[in-house]
Amino acid sequence: MRFVIIGGDAAGMSAASKAKRNDPAIDVIVFEMTQDVSYSACGMPYNIAEPGRDMDDLVVRKAEVFMEKQNIDLRRGHMVTAIDRGAKKVHGKKSDNEPFEVEYDKLLIATGASPRKPDIPGADLPGVLTLKSLEDGRRIKDYMASHPVNKALILGMGYIGLEMAESLTHRNISVHMAKPGPKLLPWTVETLGDMVKDELESKGVTLHFDAQATRIEEISVGYGMKVALSNNEELQCDMIIVGIGIVPNSRMARDAGLELGPSGSIAVDKAMRTSDPDIYAAGDCADAFHVVTGERVWIPLGLRANRAGWAVADHITGEDVEIPGVVGTAVFKVLDLEVARTGLTMKEAEQAGFKPVQNDIKSRSRAHAHPGAERILINMLGDADTGKLLGVHMVGKEGVAHRINAPAVALHAGMTIAEFLQCDTAYAPPFSPVWDPLLIAANELIKKV
Ligand SMILES: Cc1cc2nc3c(=O)[nH]c(=O)nc-3n(C[C@H](O)[C@H](O)[C@H](O)COP(=O)(O)OP(=O)(O)OC[C@H]3O[C@@H](n4cnc5c(N)ncnc54)[C@H](O)[C@@H]3O)c2cc1C
């Protein structure tokens, strides 16, 4: 059997490796349009923070290992441009523009997502940079090495923008951030957003709200840019990082007549099959089922990409595998704060037909008398009709990142708040109060359902 994979990062290489492990006789061909495969994009902001670190530190497994040790036919510099479902072929061109075509028995689309760029004058100036691929990371570092960057503007206040704010602050660069909307972390309550805002401002980051970039101009070649914002402010800066979201790379799938899901991602079932049973899609280009709502969602994150790649490999090698989906668990660091979420927001819960109630609590990361305890803010959501736990958002200096995994598991298990409240969580003074902050939140929320 020939298994052809388009895209050689998290989802694609996970599928390639697992397929070969499951059945070494399978002919696995991976087409990757860049020269990079299998790397941790998630580590890029932290790599950029350290000028002396090589971007290639983030490569998880080198191309040679896939080719020589795992016997995977990995073809870098090969961009697939079309899928011919009738002939079961993919067509494409190599980096030297030479065309190629290859037949498949099973095909995986693992093409990821692309960063959005603002459609404004000046967006294509060399100092306006996005961060998605390893090549983007190199480009940012090279730009910083060859230009004096004292002041940077980050467009967008999503998690990549916030991680870059930390990264650039670490390099003693004055950071400004701008977004069109009025709030930081609009998906949660104001108390949590304000804690993150205070952290950013206390470390010198300037935030501009209701401020969409409308025009970028070069002041003089290599000497900074002038940015006009929709709130009539004008900022000067030396570099602009664009972090205004991503779009799934699903155009080829759409052109091949495959069904699309939310936000234009490729629609897949629980075995990652698209609307064509011989074509699978996995990772940032594809959707997933939300375990709490049962609805299709597009939540492009790393674990899902790796897991979905494995599931495809298992499925094509004969296992009757299905993966239930995601609950939207995510965590990121903003300077000295950890920010985490799992499950639904109030708006998502309402849209899904729940009758959501929520509460905010303040607790501490360590026991009452234990030195070094830090504040943890928790927003917990439940359904007034069924008593089900619907979501948790948390911010704090410690004890947040891993604590979110408890409610994530509870959401997978479909627990009610009452059931979650009875969970036997760990306690010792350096790690938690005797009543874990999550149990305190559940105890308060249960009074509302
Ligand atoms: C800065 C940053 C920080 C992140 N931090 C986190 C984090 O902390 N936690 C988390 O869960 N997730 C994080 N993510 C997201 C995570 O990296 C992605 O979810 C994951 O990489 C998705 O893997 P993928 O294989 O689906 O797609 P990608 O990693 O995008 O890989 C797709 C590959 O397909 C190739 N390709 C595309 N089209 C074609 C074509 N036509 N022909 C051939 N090749 C093609 C691309 O070149 C690319 O190599 C972060 C992402 C970024 C950019």
Coordinates of C-alpha atoms and ligand atoms in Angstrom, one line a residue:
M1 CA 0.0 0.0 0.0
R2 CA 1.2 3.5 -0.8
F3 CA 0.5 6.1 1.9
V4 CA 1.1 9.7 0.7
I5 CA 1.3 12.5 3.2
I6 CA 1.2 16.3 2.3
G7 CA 3.0 18.3 5.0
G8 CA 6.0 17.2 7.1
D9 CA 5.5 18.6 10.6
A10 CA 3.5 17.5 13.7
A11 CA 0.6 15.7 12.1
G12 CA 2.3 14.5 8.9
M13 CA 5.5 13.1 10.5
S14 CA 3.6 11.6 13.4
A15 CA 1.5 9.7 10.9
A16 CA 4.5 8.7 8.8
S17 CA 6.5 7.4 11.7
K18 CA 3.5 5.5 13.3
A19 CA 2.5 4.0 9.9
K20 CA 6.0 2.6 9.5
R21 CA 6.1 1.3 13.0
N22 CA 2.8 -0.4 12.6
D23 CA 3.7 -1.9 9.3
P24 CA 7.2 -1.5 7.9
A25 CA 6.0 -2.8 4.5
I26 CA 3.9 0.3 3.8
D27 CA 5.4 2.6 1.2
V28 CA 5.2 6.0 2.9
I29 CA 6.0 9.2 0.9
V30 CA 5.9 12.6 2.6
F31 CA 5.9 15.8 0.5
E32 CA 7.1 18.9 2.4
M33 CA 7.4 22.2 0.6
T34 CA 10.0 23.7 2.9
Q35 CA 13.3 22.2 4.0
D36 CA 12.2 21.8 7.6
V37 CA 10.4 18.8 9.1
S38 CA 9.3 17.8 12.6
Y39 CA 10.1 20.9 14.7
S40 CA 8.6 22.6 17.7
A41 CA 6.9 25.8 16.5
C42 CA 5.8 26.2 20.1
G43 CA 9.3 26.8 21.2
M44 CA 10.0 29.7 18.7
P45 CA 9.2 32.7 21.0
Y46 CA 11.6 31.3 23.6
N47 CA 14.3 30.6 21.0
I48 CA 13.9 34.2 19.7
A49 CA 14.4 35.5 23.2
E50 CA 17.9 34.0 23.1
P51 CA 20.0 35.6 20.3
G52 CA 22.7 33.0 20.6
R53 CA 20.4 30.0 20.2
D54 CA 20.2 28.3 16.8
M55 CA 16.7 28.0 15.5
D56 CA 17.5 24.4 14.5
D57 CA 17.6 23.5 18.3
L58 CA 13.8 23.2 17.8
V59 CA 14.1 20.3 15.3
V60 CA 12.6 17.3 17.1
R61 CA 13.8 14.7 14.6
K62 CA 16.1 15.3 11.7
A63 CA 15.0 14.6 8.1
E64 CA 17.9 12.1 7.8
V65 CA 16.6 10.0 10.7
F66 CA 13.2 9.7 9.0
M67 CA 14.8 8.8 5.7
E68 CA 17.7 6.5 6.8
K69 CA 16.5 4.9 10.0
Q70 CA 12.7 4.8 9.5
N71 CA 12.8 4.2 5.7
I72 CA 10.3 7.0 5.0
D73 CA 10.5 8.5 1.5
L74 CA 10.6 12.2 2.7
R75 CA 10.8 14.6 -0.2
R76 CA 11.6 18.2 0.9
G77 CA 11.2 21.1 -1.4
H78 CA 8.1 19.5 -2.9
M79 CA 4.9 21.5 -2.9
V80 CA 1.7 19.6 -3.7
T81 CA -0.6 21.8 -5.7
A82 CA -3.6 19.6 -6.5
I83 CA -5.3 16.3 -5.6
D84 CA -6.9 14.3 -8.4
R85 CA -9.4 12.1 -6.6
G86 CA -10.5 10.3 -9.7
A87 CA -7.0 9.1 -10.7
K88 CA -5.9 9.0 -7.0
K89 CA -2.9 11.1 -7.7
V90 CA -1.3 14.2 -6.3
H91 CA 0.3 16.8 -8.5
G92 CA 2.9 19.4 -7.5
K93 CA 6.1 21.2 -8.2
K94 CA 9.6 21.0 -6.8
S95 CA 11.5 24.0 -5.6
D96 CA 13.2 24.3 -9.0
N97 CA 9.6 24.4 -10.5
E98 CA 9.9 20.9 -12.1
P99 CA 6.5 19.3 -11.9
F100 CA 5.8 15.9 -10.3
E101 CA 2.9 13.5 -9.8
V102 CA 2.5 10.5 -7.6
E103 CA -0.3 8.0 -7.1
Y104 CA -1.7 7.1 -3.7
D105 CA -3.8 4.4 -2.1
K106 CA -4.4 6.5 1.0
L107 CA -3.7 10.2 1.3
L108 CA -3.2 12.4 4.4
I109 CA -3.6 16.1 4.1
A110 CA -1.5 17.6 6.9
T111 CA -0.9 21.0 5.5
G112 CA -1.3 23.0 8.7
A113 CA -2.3 26.6 8.8
S114 CA -1.0 30.0 7.5
P115 CA -0.7 33.2 9.4
R116 CA -3.2 36.0 8.5
K117 CA -1.6 39.2 7.2
P118 CA -3.3 42.6 7.5
D119 CA -4.6 43.8 4.1
I120 CA -3.2 47.3 4.5
P121 CA -0.6 49.4 2.7
G122 CA 2.9 48.6 3.9
A123 CA 2.1 45.0 5.2
D124 CA 4.7 43.6 2.9
L125 CA 7.6 45.7 4.2
P126 CA 10.6 43.6 5.3
G127 CA 10.2 44.6 8.9
V128 CA 6.7 43.3 9.1
L129 CA 7.0 39.6 10.1
T130 CA 4.8 36.7 11.0
L131 CA 5.7 33.7 13.1
K132 CA 4.4 30.3 12.0
S133 CA 7.2 28.2 10.4
L134 CA 10.8 27.7 11.5
E135 CA 11.8 29.8 8.5
D136 CA 9.6 32.7 9.9
G137 CA 11.5 32.3 13.2
R138 CA 14.9 32.5 11.4
R139 CA 13.7 35.5 9.5
I140 CA 12.8 37.3 12.7
K141 CA 16.1 36.5 14.3
D142 CA 18.0 37.5 11.2
Y143 CA 16.1 40.8 11.0
M144 CA 16.9 41.5 14.7
A145 CA 20.6 40.7 14.1
S146 CA 20.9 43.0 11.1
H147 CA 18.7 45.9 12.2
P148 CA 18.7 48.0 15.4
V149 CA 15.4 46.9 17.0
N150 CA 14.7 49.1 20.0
K151 CA 11.0 49.3 19.7
A152 CA 8.6 46.6 18.4
L153 CA 4.9 46.6 17.7
I154 CA 2.9 43.4 18.0
L155 CA -0.4 43.3 16.1
G156 CA -2.8 41.1 17.9
M157 CA -3.0 40.0 21.6
G158 CA -3.6 36.3 21.1
Y159 CA -1.3 33.7 22.7
I160 CA 1.5 34.0 20.1
G161 CA 1.5 37.8 20.3
L162 CA 1.7 37.6 24.1
E163 CA 4.5 35.0 24.0
M164 CA 6.4 37.3 21.6
A165 CA 5.8 40.2 24.0
E166 CA 7.6 38.2 26.7
S167 CA 10.3 37.2 24.2
L168 CA 11.1 40.7 23.1
T169 CA 10.9 42.2 26.6
H170 CA 13.5 39.6 27.6
R171 CA 15.7 41.2 24.8
N172 CA 15.2 44.6 26.3
I173 CA 13.1 45.8 23.4
S174 CA 10.3 48.3 24.2
V175 CA 7.1 46.4 23.2
H176 CA 3.8 47.9 22.1
M177 CA 0.7 45.7 21.3
A178 CA -2.4 46.7 19.4
K179 CA -5.7 45.0 18.7
P180 CA -9.0 46.1 17.2
G181 CA -11.1 45.1 20.1
P182 CA -11.5 46.7 23.6
K183 CA -10.3 43.7 25.8
L184 CA -7.4 41.5 26.6
L185 CA -8.5 37.8 26.7
P186 CA -12.0 38.5 25.5
W187 CA -12.9 34.8 26.0
T188 CA -12.8 35.1 29.7
V189 CA -14.0 37.4 32.5
E190 CA -12.5 40.8 33.1
T191 CA -10.8 40.0 36.4
L192 CA -8.6 37.4 34.7
G193 CA -7.9 39.6 31.7
D194 CA -7.0 42.5 34.0
M195 CA -4.4 40.4 35.9
V196 CA -2.7 39.7 32.6
K197 CA -2.9 43.3 31.5
D198 CA -1.4 44.5 34.8
E199 CA 1.4 42.0 34.4
L200 CA 2.2 43.2 30.9
E201 CA 2.0 46.9 31.9
S202 CA 4.1 46.4 35.0
K203 CA 6.9 45.0 32.8
G204 CA 6.8 47.9 30.4
V205 CA 4.5 46.6 27.6
T206 CA 2.2 49.3 26.2
L207 CA -1.3 48.1 25.2
H208 CA -3.4 49.8 22.5
F209 CA -7.0 48.7 22.4
D210 CA -9.6 49.5 19.7
A211 CA -6.5 50.1 17.6
Q212 CA -6.3 48.4 14.3
A213 CA -3.3 49.1 12.1
T214 CA -4.5 50.9 9.0
R215 CA -1.2 51.9 7.2
I216 CA 2.5 51.1 7.6
E217 CA 5.2 53.3 6.1
E218 CA 8.9 53.0 6.1
I219 CA 10.5 56.1 7.6
S220 CA 13.7 55.6 5.6
V221 CA 15.1 52.4 4.3
G222 CA 16.2 50.2 7.3
Y223 CA 15.4 53.0 9.9
G224 CA 12.0 52.0 11.2
M225 CA 8.4 52.3 10.4
K226 CA 5.4 54.6 11.1
V227 CA 2.1 52.8 11.8
A228 CA -1.2 54.5 11.7
L229 CA -3.8 53.0 14.1
S230 CA -7.6 53.2 13.8
N231 CA -7.8 55.1 17.1
N232 CA -5.9 58.0 15.4
E233 CA -2.6 57.1 17.2
E234 CA 0.6 56.9 15.2
L235 CA 3.4 54.8 16.4
Q236 CA 7.0 54.5 15.3
C237 CA 8.8 51.2 15.6
D238 CA 11.7 49.2 14.3
M239 CA 9.9 45.8 13.8
I240 CA 6.3 44.6 13.5
I241 CA 5.2 41.1 14.5
V242 CA 1.9 40.1 13.1
G243 CA -0.1 37.8 15.4
I244 CA -3.6 38.3 14.2
G245 CA -4.6 34.7 13.8
I246 CA -4.2 31.8 11.3
V247 CA -6.3 30.2 8.6
P248 CA -6.4 26.5 7.8
N249 CA -4.5 25.5 4.6
S250 CA -7.5 23.8 3.1
R251 CA -7.8 25.3 -0.3
M252 CA -6.4 22.2 -2.1
A253 CA -9.0 20.1 -0.3
R254 CA -11.8 22.4 -1.2
D255 CA -10.7 22.5 -4.8
A256 CA -10.7 18.7 -4.8
G257 CA -14.4 18.8 -3.6
L258 CA -13.8 17.7 0.0
E259 CA -16.2 18.9 2.6
L260 CA -15.1 21.8 4.8
G261 CA -15.9 22.4 8.4
P262 CA -15.8 25.5 10.8
S263 CA -13.6 28.4 9.8
G264 CA -12.8 26.6 6.5
S265 CA -11.0 23.7 8.1
I266 CA -11.3 20.3 6.4
A267 CA -14.2 18.3 7.9
V268 CA -13.1 14.9 9.3
D269 CA -14.9 12.2 11.2
K270 CA -13.5 10.6 14.4
A271 CA -11.1 8.4 12.4
M272 CA -9.8 11.6 10.6
R273 CA -11.5 10.6 7.3
T274 CA -12.6 13.4 5.1
S275 CA -15.7 13.1 2.9
D276 CA -13.5 10.9 0.6
P277 CA -12.8 7.6 2.5
D278 CA -9.3 7.3 1.0
I279 CA -8.3 10.8 2.1
Y280 CA -7.6 11.8 5.7
A281 CA -6.8 15.2 7.1
A282 CA -5.1 15.9 10.4
G283 CA -3.6 18.8 12.4
D284 CA -4.2 22.5 12.0
C285 CA -5.8 22.1 8.6
A286 CA -8.6 19.9 9.9
D287 CA -11.5 20.2 12.4
A288 CA -12.3 18.1 15.4
F289 CA -15.4 17.3 17.5
H290 CA -15.8 19.2 20.8
V291 CA -16.3 16.6 23.5
V292 CA -18.6 19.0 25.5
T293 CA -20.9 20.1 22.7
G294 CA -20.5 17.3 20.2
E295 CA -20.1 20.0 17.5
R296 CA -17.4 20.4 15.0
V297 CA -14.8 23.0 16.0
W298 CA -11.5 24.3 14.7
I299 CA -9.0 24.5 17.6
P300 CA -5.5 24.3 16.0
L301 CA -3.1 23.1 18.7
G302 CA -0.1 20.8 19.0
L303 CA -1.3 17.7 20.9
R304 CA -4.3 17.3 18.6
A305 CA -2.1 17.5 15.5
N306 CA 0.2 14.7 16.9
R307 CA -2.6 12.6 18.1
A308 CA -4.6 12.9 14.9
G309 CA -1.5 11.9 12.9
W310 CA -1.2 8.8 14.9
A311 CA -4.9 8.0 14.6
V312 CA -4.6 8.2 10.8
A313 CA -1.7 5.8 10.8
D314 CA -3.5 3.3 13.0
H315 CA -6.6 3.5 10.9
I316 CA -4.9 2.9 7.6
T317 CA -2.9 0.0 9.1
G318 CA -6.2 -1.7 10.0
E319 CA -7.0 -0.6 13.6
D320 CA -10.6 0.5 14.0
V321 CA -9.5 3.6 15.8
E322 CA -11.7 6.6 16.7
I323 CA -10.6 9.6 18.8
P324 CA -13.3 11.5 20.6
G325 CA -12.1 15.0 20.1
V326 CA -10.9 18.0 22.0
V327 CA -12.1 20.1 24.9
G328 CA -10.1 23.2 24.0
T329 CA -7.4 22.9 26.6
A330 CA -4.6 25.4 26.2
V331 CA -2.0 27.0 28.3
F332 CA 0.5 29.8 27.7
K333 CA 2.9 32.0 29.6
V334 CA 2.8 35.8 29.7
L335 CA 6.0 37.0 31.5
D336 CA 5.6 35.7 35.0
L337 CA 2.0 34.5 34.6
E338 CA 0.5 31.2 33.5
V339 CA -2.8 31.5 31.6
A340 CA -4.8 28.3 31.0
R341 CA -8.2 27.3 29.8
T342 CA -10.3 24.2 29.1
G343 CA -13.8 23.8 27.9
L344 CA -16.3 26.4 26.8
T345 CA -16.6 30.2 27.3
M346 CA -19.9 31.7 28.3
K347 CA -20.7 32.7 24.7
E348 CA -19.8 29.2 23.4
A349 CA -21.9 27.6 26.1
E350 CA -24.9 29.7 25.3
Q351 CA -24.5 29.0 21.5
A352 CA -24.4 25.3 22.3
G353 CA -27.7 25.5 24.0
F354 CA -26.6 25.2 27.6
K355 CA -27.8 27.5 30.4
P356 CA -24.4 28.5 31.6
V357 CA -23.6 30.0 35.0
Q358 CA -20.2 31.1 36.2
N359 CA -18.3 32.3 39.1
D360 CA -14.8 33.8 39.8
I361 CA -12.8 32.9 42.8
K362 CA -9.4 34.0 44.2
S363 CA -7.3 31.4 45.8
R364 CA -3.7 30.6 46.4
S365 CA -1.1 28.3 44.9
R366 CA 0.2 27.0 48.2
A367 CA -1.2 26.4 51.7
H368 CA -2.3 29.3 53.9
A369 CA 0.9 29.6 56.0
H370 CA 3.4 28.4 53.4
P371 CA 5.8 31.0 52.1
G372 CA 5.8 32.0 48.5
A373 CA 2.1 31.4 47.8
E374 CA 0.8 33.2 44.8
R375 CA -2.7 34.3 43.8
I376 CA -4.7 32.1 41.5
L377 CA -7.8 33.5 39.8
I378 CA -10.3 30.9 38.5
N379 CA -13.4 31.4 36.4
M380 CA -15.5 28.2 36.4
L381 CA -18.6 27.6 34.2
G382 CA -21.4 25.0 34.7
D383 CA -24.7 24.2 33.2
A384 CA -27.7 25.3 35.4
D385 CA -29.9 22.6 33.9
T386 CA -27.8 19.5 34.2
G387 CA -25.1 20.6 36.8
K388 CA -22.4 19.7 34.2
L389 CA -19.0 21.3 34.4
L390 CA -18.6 23.3 31.2
G391 CA -15.2 25.1 31.4
V392 CA -12.4 26.6 33.5
H393 CA -10.1 29.5 32.9
M394 CA -7.2 30.2 35.3
V395 CA -4.5 32.8 35.7
G396 CA -1.7 32.9 38.3
K397 CA 2.0 33.0 38.8
E398 CA 2.3 29.3 39.7
G399 CA 0.2 26.2 39.9
V400 CA -2.0 27.0 36.9
A401 CA -0.4 25.3 33.9
H402 CA -0.7 21.7 35.1
R403 CA -3.7 22.3 37.4
I404 CA -5.9 22.9 34.2
N405 CA -5.4 19.2 33.3
A406 CA -7.8 18.1 36.1
P407 CA -10.9 19.9 34.8
A408 CA -9.8 18.9 31.2
V409 CA -10.1 15.3 32.2
A410 CA -13.3 16.0 34.0
L411 CA -14.7 17.5 30.8
H412 CA -13.7 14.4 28.9
A413 CA -15.4 12.3 31.5
G414 CA -18.6 14.4 31.3
M415 CA -18.6 15.1 35.0
T416 CA -21.0 17.3 36.8
I417 CA -19.7 20.0 39.2
A418 CA -20.8 17.8 42.1
E419 CA -18.8 14.8 40.8
F420 CA -15.7 17.1 40.2
L421 CA -16.0 18.4 43.7
Q422 CA -15.7 14.8 45.1
C423 CA -12.4 14.2 43.2
D424 CA -9.5 13.2 45.4
T425 CA -6.9 15.9 44.5
A426 CA -3.4 16.1 45.9
Y427 CA -2.5 18.3 48.9
A428 CA 0.8 19.3 50.5
P429 CA 1.5 22.9 51.7
P430 CA 4.2 23.8 49.0
F431 CA 1.7 22.8 46.2
S432 CA -1.8 23.6 47.2
P433 CA -4.2 24.6 50.0
V434 CA -5.9 21.5 51.5
W435 CA -9.0 22.4 49.4
D436 CA -7.5 22.8 46.0
P437 CA -8.4 26.1 44.3
L438 CA -10.4 24.1 41.7
L439 CA -12.4 22.5 44.5
I440 CA -13.1 25.9 46.0
A441 CA -14.3 27.1 42.7
A442 CA -16.5 24.1 42.2
N443 CA -17.9 24.4 45.7
E444 CA -18.9 28.0 45.0
L445 CA -20.3 27.2 41.5
I446 CA -22.5 24.4 42.7
K447 CA -24.5 26.9 44.8
K448 CA -25.6 28.5 41.5
V449 CA -26.8 25.3 39.7
Ligands
LIG1 C1 4.8 30.5 17.6 C2 3.9 29.3 17.9 C3 3.7 28.8 19.2 C4 2.8 27.7 19.4 N1 2.7 27.3 20.7 C5 1.9 26.3 20.9 C6 1.7 25.7 22.2 O1 2.3 26.2 23.2 N2 0.9 24.7 22.4 C7 0.2 24.1 21.4 O2 -0.6 23.2 21.6 N3 0.3 24.6 20.1 C8 1.1 25.6 19.8 N4 1.3 26.1 18.5 C9 0.5 25.4 17.4 C10 1.2 24.1 17.0 O3 2.5 24.5 16.6 C11 0.4 23.6 15.8 O4 -0.8 23.2 16.3 C12 1.1 22.4 15.1 O5 2.4 22.8 14.6 C13 0.2 21.9 13.9 O6 0.9 20.9 13.3 P1 0.5 20.5 11.8 O7 1.4 19.4 11.4 O8 -1.0 20.4 11.7 O9 0.8 21.8 10.9 P2 2.2 22.7 10.6 O10 3.1 22.6 11.8 O11 1.7 24.0 10.2 O12 2.8 21.8 9.4 C14 2.3 21.8 8.2 C15 3.4 21.5 7.2 O13 2.8 21.3 5.9 C16 3.6 22.0 4.9 N5 2.8 22.2 3.8 C17 1.7 23.1 3.7 N6 1.2 23.0 2.5 C18 1.9 22.2 1.7 C19 1.8 21.7 0.4 N7 0.9 22.1 -0.4 N8 2.8 20.8 0.0 C20 3.7 20.4 0.8 N9 3.9 20.8 2.1 C21 3.0 21.7 2.6 C22 4.1 23.2 5.7 O14 5.3 23.7 5.1 C23 4.4 22.7 7.1 O15 5.7 22.2 7.3 C24 2.2 27.1 18.3 C25 2.4 27.6 17.0 C26 3.2 28.7 16.8 C27 3.4 29.2 15.4

